[in-house]
Tab-separated table of C-alpha atoms in Angstrom:
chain	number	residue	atom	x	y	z
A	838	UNK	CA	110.563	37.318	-116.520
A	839	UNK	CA	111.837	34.321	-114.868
A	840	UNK	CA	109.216	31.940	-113.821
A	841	UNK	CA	110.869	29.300	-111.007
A	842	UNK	CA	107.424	27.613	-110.369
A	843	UNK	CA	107.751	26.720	-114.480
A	844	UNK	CA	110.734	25.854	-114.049
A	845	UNK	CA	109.992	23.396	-110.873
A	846	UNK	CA	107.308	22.054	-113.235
A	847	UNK	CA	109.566	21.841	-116.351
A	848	UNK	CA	112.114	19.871	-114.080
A	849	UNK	CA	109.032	17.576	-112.701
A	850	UNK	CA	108.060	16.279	-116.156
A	851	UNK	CA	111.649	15.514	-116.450
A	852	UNK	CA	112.625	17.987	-119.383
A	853	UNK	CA	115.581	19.201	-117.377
A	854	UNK	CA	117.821	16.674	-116.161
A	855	UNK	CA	121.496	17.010	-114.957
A	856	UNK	CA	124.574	14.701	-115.974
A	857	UNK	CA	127.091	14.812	-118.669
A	858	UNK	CA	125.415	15.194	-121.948
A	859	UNK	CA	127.397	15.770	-125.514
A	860	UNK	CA	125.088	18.305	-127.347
A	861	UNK	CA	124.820	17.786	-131.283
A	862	UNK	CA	127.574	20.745	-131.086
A	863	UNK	CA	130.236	18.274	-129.898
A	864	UNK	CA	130.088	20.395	-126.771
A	865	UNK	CA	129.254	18.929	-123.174
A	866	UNK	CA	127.140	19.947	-121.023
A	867	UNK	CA	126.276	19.319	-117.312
A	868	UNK	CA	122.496	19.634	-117.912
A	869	UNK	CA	120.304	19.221	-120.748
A	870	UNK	CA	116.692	21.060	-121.632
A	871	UNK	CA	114.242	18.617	-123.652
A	872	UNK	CA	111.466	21.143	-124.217
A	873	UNK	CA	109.313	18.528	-126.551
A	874	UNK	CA	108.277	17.291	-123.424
A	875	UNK	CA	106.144	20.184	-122.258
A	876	UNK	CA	104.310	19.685	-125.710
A	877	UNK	CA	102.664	16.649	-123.918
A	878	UNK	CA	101.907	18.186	-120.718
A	879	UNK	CA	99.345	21.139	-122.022
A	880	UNK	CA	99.079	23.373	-118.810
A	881	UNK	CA	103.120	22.975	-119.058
A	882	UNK	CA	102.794	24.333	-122.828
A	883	UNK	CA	100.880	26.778	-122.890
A	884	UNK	CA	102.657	28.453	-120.158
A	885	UNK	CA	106.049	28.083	-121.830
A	886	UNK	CA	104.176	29.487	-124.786
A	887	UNK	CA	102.958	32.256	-123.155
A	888	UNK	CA	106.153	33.073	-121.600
A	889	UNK	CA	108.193	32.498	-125.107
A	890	UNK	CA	105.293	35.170	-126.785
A	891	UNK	CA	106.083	37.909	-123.856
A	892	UNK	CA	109.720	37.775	-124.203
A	893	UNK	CA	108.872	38.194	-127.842
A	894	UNK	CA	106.582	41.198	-127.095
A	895	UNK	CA	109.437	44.021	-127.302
A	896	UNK	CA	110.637	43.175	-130.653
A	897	UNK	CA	109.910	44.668	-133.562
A	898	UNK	CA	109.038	40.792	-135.753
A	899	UNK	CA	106.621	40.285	-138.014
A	900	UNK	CA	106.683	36.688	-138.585
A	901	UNK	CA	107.964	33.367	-136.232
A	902	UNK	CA	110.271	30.724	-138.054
A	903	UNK	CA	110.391	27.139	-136.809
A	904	UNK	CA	112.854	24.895	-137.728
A	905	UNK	CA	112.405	21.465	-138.919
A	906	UNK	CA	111.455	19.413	-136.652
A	907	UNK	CA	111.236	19.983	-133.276
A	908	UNK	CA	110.550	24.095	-133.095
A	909	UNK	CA	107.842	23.697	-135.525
A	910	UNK	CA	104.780	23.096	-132.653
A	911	UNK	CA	107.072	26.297	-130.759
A	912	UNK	CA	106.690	28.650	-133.653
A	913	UNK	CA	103.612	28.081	-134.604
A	914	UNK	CA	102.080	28.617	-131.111
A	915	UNK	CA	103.807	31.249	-130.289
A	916	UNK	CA	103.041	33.033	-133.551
A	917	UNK	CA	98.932	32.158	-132.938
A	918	UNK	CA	99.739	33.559	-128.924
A	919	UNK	CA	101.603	36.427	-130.239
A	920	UNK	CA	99.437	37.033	-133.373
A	921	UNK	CA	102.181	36.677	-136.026
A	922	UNK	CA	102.707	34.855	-139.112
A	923	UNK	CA	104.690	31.429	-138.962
A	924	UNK	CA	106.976	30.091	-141.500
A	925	UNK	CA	108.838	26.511	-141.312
């Protein structure tokens, strides 16, 4: 489910910011999602954790994968939320 007021906050620690931005894709984009910012703002975390483990909650997983580097504090909360293994 679409939380706005995470959002608002998400946008407030400045982890979404609009502009021209050239992705590591080569693609551009007008607006650009830094999510290893909410891992210093911990009320901002745990929510997107939260919210990560629900949308999770449907699927039929076993385990959480987080890729070097950045998705590796992701995964592994999300797998403790969701209580599944983690692998990196």
């Amino acid at each position: 489910m679409l939380d706005e007021g995470l959002i608002l906050d998400l946008y407030g620690i400045g982890a979404i910011r609009f502009g021209r931005f050239r992705l590591t894709s080569g693609i551009e984009s007008p607006f650009y999602i830094d999510l290893r910012l909410a891992i210093t703002y911990p009320s901002v975390y745990k929510r997107m954790v939260k919210s990560m483990a629900e949308a999770l909650s449907g699927l039929n997983t076993d385990i959480i994968a987080g890729i070097e580097t950045a998705s590796i504090p992701w995964a592994s909360m999300i797998a403790y939320d969701s209580t599944r293994a983690c692998i990196r």
